[in-house]
Coordinates of C-alpha atoms and ligand atoms in Angstrom, one line a residue:
M1 CA 1.5 -21.8 7.0
R2 CA 2.2 -18.8 4.8
F3 CA -0.1 -16.4 6.7
P4 CA -0.9 -16.4 10.4
L5 CA -3.6 -19.0 11.2
A6 CA -5.1 -16.3 13.5
L7 CA -5.5 -13.9 10.6
T8 CA -6.8 -16.8 8.1
A9 CA -9.0 -18.0 10.4
K10 CA -10.8 -14.5 11.1
I11 CA -11.1 -13.9 7.4
A12 CA -12.4 -17.4 6.8
A13 CA -14.8 -17.3 9.5
H14 CA -16.1 -14.1 8.3
I15 CA -16.6 -15.5 4.6
V16 CA -18.0 -18.8 6.0
K17 CA -20.5 -16.8 8.3
H18 CA -22.0 -14.7 5.2
R19 CA -22.0 -18.0 3.1
I20 CA -24.5 -19.5 5.4
K21 CA -26.6 -16.6 5.8
R22 CA -26.6 -16.3 2.0
T23 CA -25.4 -12.6 2.4
P24 CA -25.4 -11.4 -1.4
K25 CA -22.9 -8.8 -1.0
F26 CA -20.5 -8.1 2.0
A27 CA -17.2 -6.3 3.2
L28 CA -13.7 -8.0 3.4
V29 CA -11.5 -5.2 3.8
L30 CA -12.6 -1.8 4.4
Q31 CA -10.4 1.2 2.7
L32 CA -10.3 3.5 5.5
E33 CA -9.5 7.2 4.3
P34 CA -9.4 9.2 7.5
L35 CA -7.9 12.2 5.8
H36 CA -6.2 13.0 2.3
T37 CA -3.6 15.2 3.5
C38 CA -0.1 14.0 2.7
N39 CA 3.5 14.6 2.6
L40 CA 4.3 13.3 -0.5
T41 CA 3.1 14.2 -4.0
C42 CA 3.6 10.8 -5.8
T43 CA 3.1 10.5 -9.7
G44 CA 0.4 8.5 -10.1
C45 CA -1.8 9.4 -7.0
G46 CA -5.2 10.0 -7.4
R47 CA -6.3 10.8 -4.1
I48 CA -4.3 14.0 -3.2
R49 CA -5.6 15.1 -6.5
E50 CA -9.0 14.2 -6.5
Y51 CA -9.9 15.4 -3.3
S52 CA -9.3 18.4 -0.8
T53 CA -5.8 17.7 1.3
N54 CA -6.8 20.2 3.5
L55 CA -6.0 19.2 7.1
K56 CA -9.6 20.4 8.3
D57 CA -11.1 17.9 5.9
M58 CA -10.7 14.9 8.0
M59 CA -13.0 12.0 9.2
P60 CA -14.0 12.5 12.9
L61 CA -12.5 9.5 15.0
E62 CA -16.2 8.2 16.0
D63 CA -17.0 8.1 12.0
C64 CA -14.2 6.2 11.3
L65 CA -14.6 3.7 14.1
H66 CA -18.3 3.7 13.2
A67 CA -17.5 2.8 9.3
A68 CA -15.7 -0.1 10.5
K69 CA -18.5 -1.3 12.5
E70 CA -21.2 -0.7 9.9
C71 CA -19.5 -2.8 7.1
D72 CA -18.0 -5.4 9.6
A73 CA -15.0 -6.0 7.6
P74 CA -12.6 -8.1 9.1
M75 CA -9.9 -6.3 7.8
V76 CA -9.2 -2.3 7.8
S77 CA -6.8 -0.7 5.6
V78 CA -6.1 2.6 7.0
C79 CA -4.9 4.9 4.3
G80 CA -5.3 8.1 2.7
G81 CA -3.6 10.5 2.3
E82 CA -0.9 9.7 4.7
P83 CA -2.3 8.1 7.9
L84 CA 0.5 8.9 10.0
I85 CA -0.4 12.6 9.5
Y86 CA -4.1 12.0 11.1
P87 CA -3.9 13.4 14.6
K88 CA -5.9 10.7 16.2
I89 CA -4.1 7.7 14.4
E90 CA -3.2 6.0 17.6
E91 CA -6.9 6.3 18.9
L92 CA -7.9 4.9 15.7
V93 CA -5.8 2.0 15.7
A94 CA -6.6 1.2 19.0
G95 CA -10.0 1.4 18.5
L96 CA -10.2 -0.6 15.4
L97 CA -8.1 -3.3 17.4
K98 CA -10.4 -3.2 20.3
Q99 CA -13.4 -4.1 17.6
G100 CA -11.3 -7.3 16.9
R101 CA -10.2 -6.3 13.4
I102 CA -7.1 -6.8 11.3
V103 CA -5.3 -3.3 10.8
Y104 CA -3.0 -2.3 8.2
I105 CA -1.5 1.0 8.5
C106 CA -0.8 1.9 4.7
T107 CA 2.1 4.3 5.0
N108 CA 4.6 6.0 2.7
G109 CA 7.1 5.3 5.9
M110 CA 8.3 8.9 6.6
F111 CA 7.1 9.1 10.0
M112 CA 6.9 5.4 11.0
R113 CA 10.2 5.7 13.3
K114 CA 8.4 8.8 14.7
K115 CA 5.6 6.7 15.9
M116 CA 7.8 4.0 17.0
R117 CA 9.9 6.0 19.2
D118 CA 6.6 7.2 20.7
Y119 CA 5.9 3.6 21.5
L120 CA 9.4 3.1 23.1
A121 CA 9.0 6.3 25.0
A122 CA 5.7 4.9 26.7
E123 CA 7.4 1.7 27.2
Y124 CA 10.6 3.0 28.3
S125 CA 12.2 1.0 31.4
A126 CA 15.5 0.0 32.2
R127 CA 14.8 -3.3 30.6
L128 CA 14.6 -1.6 27.3
E129 CA 18.3 -0.4 27.5
P130 CA 20.0 -3.4 25.2
V131 CA 17.3 -2.8 22.3
L132 CA 17.9 1.0 22.5
A133 CA 21.5 0.2 22.3
R134 CA 21.0 -1.8 19.2
L135 CA 18.9 0.9 17.8
V136 CA 21.7 3.4 18.1
E137 CA 24.3 1.0 17.0
E138 CA 22.5 0.5 13.9
K139 CA 21.7 4.2 13.6
L140 CA 18.2 3.9 13.6
I141 CA 17.6 6.3 16.4
T142 CA 20.3 9.3 17.3
D143 CA 21.7 9.8 20.9
K144 CA 19.3 12.7 21.1
D145 CA 16.1 10.5 20.5
L146 CA 17.6 8.3 23.1
Q147 CA 17.4 11.1 25.7
S148 CA 13.9 12.0 24.9
I149 CA 12.8 8.2 25.1
R150 CA 14.5 7.8 28.5
K151 CA 12.2 10.8 29.4
G152 CA 9.1 8.7 28.9
K153 CA 6.0 9.7 27.4
K154 CA 3.3 11.1 29.8
D155 CA 0.3 12.6 27.9
G156 CA -2.0 9.6 28.4
R157 CA -2.6 9.2 24.5
P158 CA -2.2 5.4 23.2
V159 CA 0.6 4.2 21.2
I160 CA 1.1 2.1 18.2
R161 CA 2.5 -1.1 19.8
P162 CA 3.4 -4.5 18.1
S163 CA 0.4 -6.7 17.7
R164 CA -0.2 -10.2 15.9
W165 CA -3.5 -8.2 14.5
L166 CA -1.5 -5.2 13.3
Y167 CA 1.1 -4.7 10.0
W168 CA 2.7 -1.8 9.0
N169 CA 2.1 -1.6 5.1
V170 CA 5.0 0.2 3.6
H171 CA 4.5 1.7 0.3
I172 CA 7.7 0.8 -2.0
D173 CA 7.4 0.9 -5.7
G174 CA 10.7 0.0 -6.7
L175 CA 14.3 -0.2 -5.4
E176 CA 16.0 3.4 -4.5
Y177 CA 16.1 5.2 -7.7
T178 CA 12.6 3.9 -9.1
H179 CA 11.0 4.7 -5.6
D180 CA 12.2 8.0 -5.1
L181 CA 11.2 9.0 -8.7
I182 CA 7.6 7.7 -8.1
V183 CA 7.3 9.7 -5.0
E184 CA 9.2 12.5 -6.4
R185 CA 11.3 13.2 -3.4
E186 CA 14.8 11.6 -2.8
G187 CA 15.9 10.0 0.3
V188 CA 12.3 8.4 0.8
F189 CA 13.5 4.9 -0.1
R190 CA 16.5 5.1 2.2
E191 CA 13.9 6.1 5.1
C192 CA 11.5 3.3 4.5
V193 CA 14.2 1.0 4.8
E194 CA 15.3 2.1 8.2
A195 CA 11.9 2.1 9.2
V196 CA 11.5 -1.3 8.2
K197 CA 14.6 -2.6 10.0
M198 CA 13.7 -0.6 13.2
A199 CA 10.0 -2.1 13.1
K200 CA 11.4 -5.5 12.6
L201 CA 13.7 -5.1 15.3
L202 CA 11.1 -4.1 17.7
G203 CA 8.9 -7.0 17.1
Y204 CA 6.3 -5.6 14.3
Q205 CA 4.7 -7.1 11.4
V206 CA 5.7 -5.3 8.3
A207 CA 4.5 -5.8 4.6
T208 CA 5.2 -4.2 1.8
N209 CA 2.7 -2.4 -0.6
T210 CA 3.8 -2.3 -4.6
T211 CA 2.1 -0.7 -7.5
V212 CA 3.6 -1.7 -10.8
Y213 CA 3.5 1.1 -13.5
K214 CA 4.6 0.4 -17.2
E215 CA 8.1 1.8 -16.3
T216 CA 8.6 -0.6 -13.5
A217 CA 11.0 -3.5 -15.0
V218 CA 10.1 -7.1 -13.8
Q219 CA 13.6 -7.7 -12.7
E220 CA 13.5 -4.9 -10.4
I221 CA 10.1 -6.2 -8.7
E222 CA 11.9 -9.5 -8.0
D223 CA 15.0 -7.6 -6.7
M224 CA 12.8 -5.7 -4.5
F225 CA 11.1 -8.7 -3.2
A226 CA 14.3 -10.4 -2.6
F227 CA 16.0 -7.3 -0.7
F228 CA 13.0 -6.9 1.5
S229 CA 12.6 -10.4 2.0
S230 CA 16.1 -10.4 3.4
L231 CA 15.4 -7.7 6.0
E232 CA 12.7 -10.4 7.4
V233 CA 9.4 -8.5 5.8
D234 CA 6.5 -10.3 6.8
A235 CA 4.4 -10.0 3.7
H236 CA 4.1 -8.2 0.4
T237 CA 1.0 -6.7 -1.5
I238 CA 1.3 -6.0 -5.3
S239 CA -1.1 -4.5 -7.8
P240 CA -1.0 -3.1 -11.1
G241 CA -1.1 0.5 -11.5
Y242 CA -4.5 1.8 -12.8
E243 CA -5.3 5.0 -14.5
Y244 CA -7.6 6.9 -13.0
D245 CA -9.0 10.1 -14.2
A246 CA -7.7 12.3 -11.4
A247 CA -4.1 10.9 -11.6
S248 CA -4.2 11.1 -15.6
K249 CA -5.3 14.7 -15.6
D250 CA -2.3 15.4 -13.2
M251 CA 0.0 13.7 -15.2
V252 CA -1.0 15.9 -18.5
K253 CA -1.1 19.0 -16.7
R254 CA 1.4 18.8 -14.1
L255 CA 4.4 16.6 -15.7
D256 CA 3.7 16.7 -19.3
K257 CA 3.3 13.2 -19.6
R258 CA 0.9 11.2 -21.5
P259 CA -0.8 8.5 -18.9
E260 CA -0.6 5.8 -21.7
D261 CA 3.1 5.9 -21.3
F262 CA 2.8 5.1 -17.3
F263 CA -0.1 2.9 -16.7
L264 CA -0.7 -0.4 -17.8
T265 CA -3.2 -1.9 -20.3
R266 CA -4.6 -5.4 -19.8
K267 CA -2.1 -6.9 -21.9
M268 CA 0.9 -5.3 -20.4
T269 CA -0.1 -6.3 -17.0
R270 CA -0.2 -10.1 -17.9
E271 CA 3.2 -9.8 -19.4
K272 CA 4.5 -7.9 -15.9
F273 CA 2.8 -10.2 -13.8
K274 CA 3.5 -13.8 -16.1
D275 CA 5.7 -15.0 -13.3
I276 CA 3.7 -14.0 -10.2
E277 CA 2.6 -17.7 -9.1
Q278 CA 6.7 -18.1 -8.7
W279 CA 7.0 -15.1 -6.9
G280 CA 4.4 -16.2 -4.9
D281 CA 6.1 -19.4 -4.0
R282 CA 9.5 -17.7 -3.1
F283 CA 8.1 -14.8 -1.2
T284 CA 4.9 -14.2 1.3
I285 CA 2.6 -12.1 -1.4
I286 CA -0.8 -11.5 0.2
G287 CA -3.6 -12.3 -1.7
T288 CA -5.2 -15.3 -3.2
R289 CA -3.6 -18.0 -5.9
V290 CA -6.6 -17.5 -8.0
Y291 CA -6.1 -13.5 -8.4
Q292 CA -2.4 -14.5 -9.1
E293 CA -3.6 -16.8 -12.0
F294 CA -5.9 -13.9 -13.2
L295 CA -2.7 -11.3 -13.0
A296 CA -1.0 -13.9 -15.1
G297 CA -3.5 -14.3 -17.6
R298 CA -4.4 -17.6 -17.1
R299 CA -8.0 -17.0 -16.0
E300 CA -10.8 -14.1 -16.0
L301 CA -12.6 -13.0 -13.1
T302 CA -15.3 -10.6 -12.7
C303 CA -14.9 -7.5 -10.5
T304 CA -16.5 -7.6 -6.8
A305 CA -15.3 -4.1 -5.9
W306 CA -18.1 -4.0 -3.1
A307 CA -16.1 -6.5 -1.1
I308 CA -13.5 -3.7 -0.8
P309 CA -15.3 -0.6 0.0
T310 CA -13.7 2.7 0.7
R311 CA -14.9 5.4 3.1
N312 CA -13.8 9.0 3.2
I313 CA -14.7 12.1 4.4
R314 CA -17.7 12.4 1.4
G315 CA -19.1 8.9 2.4
W316 CA -18.9 5.6 0.7
K317 CA -17.3 6.0 -2.4
A318 CA -18.6 3.9 -5.3
P319 CA -18.0 2.1 -7.3
C320 CA -14.5 1.5 -6.1
Y321 CA -11.4 2.9 -4.6
L322 CA -10.4 3.9 -8.1
M323 CA -13.4 5.3 -9.6
T324 CA -15.9 7.9 -8.3
D325 CA -19.2 7.8 -9.4
G326 CA -20.9 8.9 -6.3
H327 CA -20.7 8.9 -2.3
Y328 CA -23.3 7.4 -0.3
A329 CA -24.0 8.0 3.5
G330 CA -24.1 4.3 4.3
Y331 CA -22.5 1.1 3.2
Q332 CA -26.0 -0.8 3.0
E333 CA -27.4 2.2 1.0
M334 CA -24.1 2.0 -1.2
L335 CA -24.9 -1.9 -2.0
E336 CA -28.4 -1.1 -2.7
K337 CA -28.3 1.8 -4.9
V338 CA -25.2 1.2 -7.2
D339 CA -25.9 -0.9 -10.1
W340 CA -23.0 -3.1 -9.8
N341 CA -23.8 -4.8 -13.1
K342 CA -22.5 -1.8 -14.8
Y343 CA -18.9 -2.1 -13.9
G344 CA -16.1 -4.8 -14.4
V345 CA -15.0 -6.7 -17.2
V346 CA -16.8 -10.1 -18.0
D347 CA -15.6 -12.7 -20.2
G348 CA -13.0 -10.0 -21.5
V349 CA -15.6 -7.2 -22.3
A350 CA -15.7 -4.1 -20.4
R351 CA -19.1 -3.1 -19.2
D352 CA -17.6 0.3 -18.5
P353 CA -14.7 1.6 -20.9
R354 CA -12.8 3.1 -17.7
C355 CA -12.9 -0.7 -16.4
E356 CA -11.3 -2.0 -19.3
N357 CA -7.8 -2.1 -18.0
C358 CA -8.1 -2.7 -14.6
M359 CA -6.9 -5.6 -13.0
V360 CA -6.3 -4.1 -9.3
H361 CA -6.4 -6.0 -6.3
C362 CA -9.3 -4.0 -4.9
G363 CA -11.5 -5.0 -7.6
Y364 CA -10.4 -8.4 -8.2
D365 CA -8.4 -9.9 -5.5
P366 CA -11.7 -10.7 -3.4
S367 CA -13.4 -12.2 -6.5
G368 CA -10.6 -15.0 -5.8
A369 CA -11.3 -15.3 -2.3
L370 CA -15.2 -15.4 -2.8
S371 CA -14.9 -17.8 -5.5
T372 CA -17.4 -20.7 -5.0
K373 CA -15.7 -23.0 -7.3
L374 CA -14.3 -26.2 -5.4
G375 CA -11.4 -26.0 -7.4
D376 CA -10.7 -22.3 -6.9
T377 CA -11.3 -22.8 -2.9
W378 CA -8.9 -25.7 -2.7
K379 CA -6.2 -23.5 -4.7
N380 CA -6.6 -20.9 -2.3
L381 CA -6.3 -23.1 0.6
A382 CA -3.4 -24.8 -0.7
Y383 CA -1.8 -21.6 -1.1
N384 CA -2.6 -20.2 2.2
F385 CA -1.2 -23.3 4.2
S386 CA 1.6 -23.9 2.4
A387 CA 4.7 -23.2 4.2
K388 CA 5.9 -19.7 4.8
P389 CA 8.7 -18.8 2.4
K390 CA 12.2 -18.5 4.4
P391 CA 13.7 -14.9 4.4
F392 CA 16.0 -14.8 1.3
Y393 CA 19.2 -13.5 3.0
E394 CA 20.8 -13.6 -0.5
G395 CA 18.8 -10.6 -1.3
R396 CA 21.2 -8.4 1.0
K397 CA 23.1 -8.8 -2.2
V398 CA 20.8 -6.7 -4.3
N399 CA 22.1 -3.5 -5.3
A400 CA 19.3 -1.9 -3.6
F401 CA 20.3 1.8 -3.1
N402 CA 20.9 2.7 -6.7
G403 CA 19.8 6.3 -6.6
V404 CA 20.6 9.1 -4.7
S405 CA 22.8 7.4 -2.1
I406 CA 25.4 6.7 -4.9
G407 CA 24.9 10.2 -6.4
K408 CA 22.5 9.1 -9.0
G409 CA 19.2 10.6 -7.8
H410 CA 16.7 12.4 -10.3
L411 CA 18.1 15.7 -9.0
A412 CA 21.5 14.6 -9.1
E413 CA 20.7 13.7 -12.9
A414 CA 19.3 17.4 -13.7
K415 CA 22.6 18.8 -11.9
A416 CA 24.6 17.0 -14.1
A417 CA 22.4 17.7 -16.8
I418 CA 23.1 21.3 -16.1
R419 CA 26.9 21.1 -16.0
T420 CA 26.9 19.3 -19.4
A421 CA 24.8 22.1 -20.9
N422 CA 26.9 24.6 -19.3
G423 CA 30.4 23.4 -20.2
G424 CA 30.2 21.0 -23.0
C425 CA 29.7 21.3 -27.0
G426 CA 26.7 19.0 -27.3
G427 CA 23.9 18.9 -30.2
G428 CA 22.0 21.7 -27.8
D429 CA 19.1 19.4 -27.2
S430 CA 18.5 20.3 -23.6
S431 CA 14.8 18.7 -23.6
Q432 CA 15.9 16.1 -21.2
R433 CA 17.5 18.8 -18.8
D434 CA 14.5 21.1 -19.2
A435 CA 11.8 18.5 -18.4
L436 CA 13.9 17.4 -15.1
L437 CA 14.4 21.1 -14.1
A438 CA 10.8 21.4 -14.7
K439 CA 9.9 18.8 -12.6
I440 CA 12.2 20.0 -9.6
A441 CA 10.5 23.5 -9.9
D442 CA 7.1 21.8 -9.7
N443 CA 8.1 19.6 -6.5
K444 CA 9.2 23.0 -4.8
K445 CA 6.2 24.8 -5.5
A446 CA 4.1 21.8 -4.2
Ligands
LIG1 S1 2.3 8.8 -0.1 FE1 0.4 7.7 -1.0 S2 -1.1 9.3 -0.4 FE2 1.1 10.2 -0.4 S3 1.2 11.1 -2.3 FE3 2.0 9.0 -2.4 S4 0.5 7.5 -2.9 FE4 -0.6 9.7 -2.6
LIG2 S1 -13.1 -3.1 -12.7 FE1 -13.7 -2.6 -10.7 S2 -12.3 -1.8 -9.6 FE2 -11.8 -1.8 -11.6 S3 -12.5 0.4 -12.1 FE3 -14.0 -1.2 -12.6 S4 -15.3 -0.9 -10.9 FE4 -13.4 -0.4 -10.4

């Protein structure tokens, strides 16, 4: 079957339980943001612009665990900021697993190998030597790492170990050139690939997490799925980019870009996602068939943002992961006090102008899962229970390292532009070079 039976059964049982109890609104996935600090400054990220990124401003571990219990979502997506910077991430993951939840660690991948080395050190015994030899051979750990792993780990803290209830959910927005450009740092894509390889070798479950922007080419999305499928990645999440206030303002101020040049309108989303059902047949795309039909423009859905609530240091964020009209002390309080009829798009008409172009998974994927129409339930079941697509090993031929690895990163381009401007006799148009240099300067400052 497409997704592991235990996971599907856990989520299905949760939905059935609430259907029997006739609960009007309940949580399916908790988006837990223990902190908003991040080591990257991705274009389009609202979090690091909307909230304080000071390390002092983070949720205590007890509040994180309490939030999961309070909304009782079967699945918790630990995001942020970069969750691997959270000082008690190991305790948080262990605590959520102990509560019987499915855990997704939504990471930019930069610290994954460090966390997996900790796991190896905690587990070290002579039996691990063949695995370690393979990791060294594949250059996924260094000789120095090897020595440190052999010393073991004696601080008594938990580690993030492989589990059928746990996924690394690695942020990948394209192949090397595009991804490094979006995260505004070269080398990030390569590190993500190494981390994914190491995770698969150690038996972790891995998913990729992709946001599609206006600039993202459809062919590149397919190539990206093919490439990561060849690395035996277990699943992919994909969602259209949304123009939320904090990200738009940053784009104008810092990058001098117009948000409308970057984010997708509904019409554009449907164009980009018109083949999503075929992608779903070829690759293990997480989500419901009904949501895929919605993205492809073949049906309408009504937003059910309350089913994927967001909890962060300021409370329960309403109405959704993207928009902030308030924070509440409790999940039930948020459900009761927010006028949910003010939000979403119904039959093509936006109830709130800010919702007009939104088709994101955190608003609409649960709408697909919670549909009470018999036909929809059947479609979702058929999608879930159909055979899991096999790894697409042909994907190894994809030219994934098409950026800085071949001297074509955005910094390399800027350097080339400087050389041309100094030594050439062009028309004097230095706008492209200036834009690139300004961006590099801004990144350094950040
Ligand atoms: S890695 Fe995630 S949290 Fe960090 S800047 Fe990028 S999108 Fe934002
Ligand atoms: S449609 Fe729903 S998820 Fe999208 S911005 Fe509006 S309230 Fe948020």
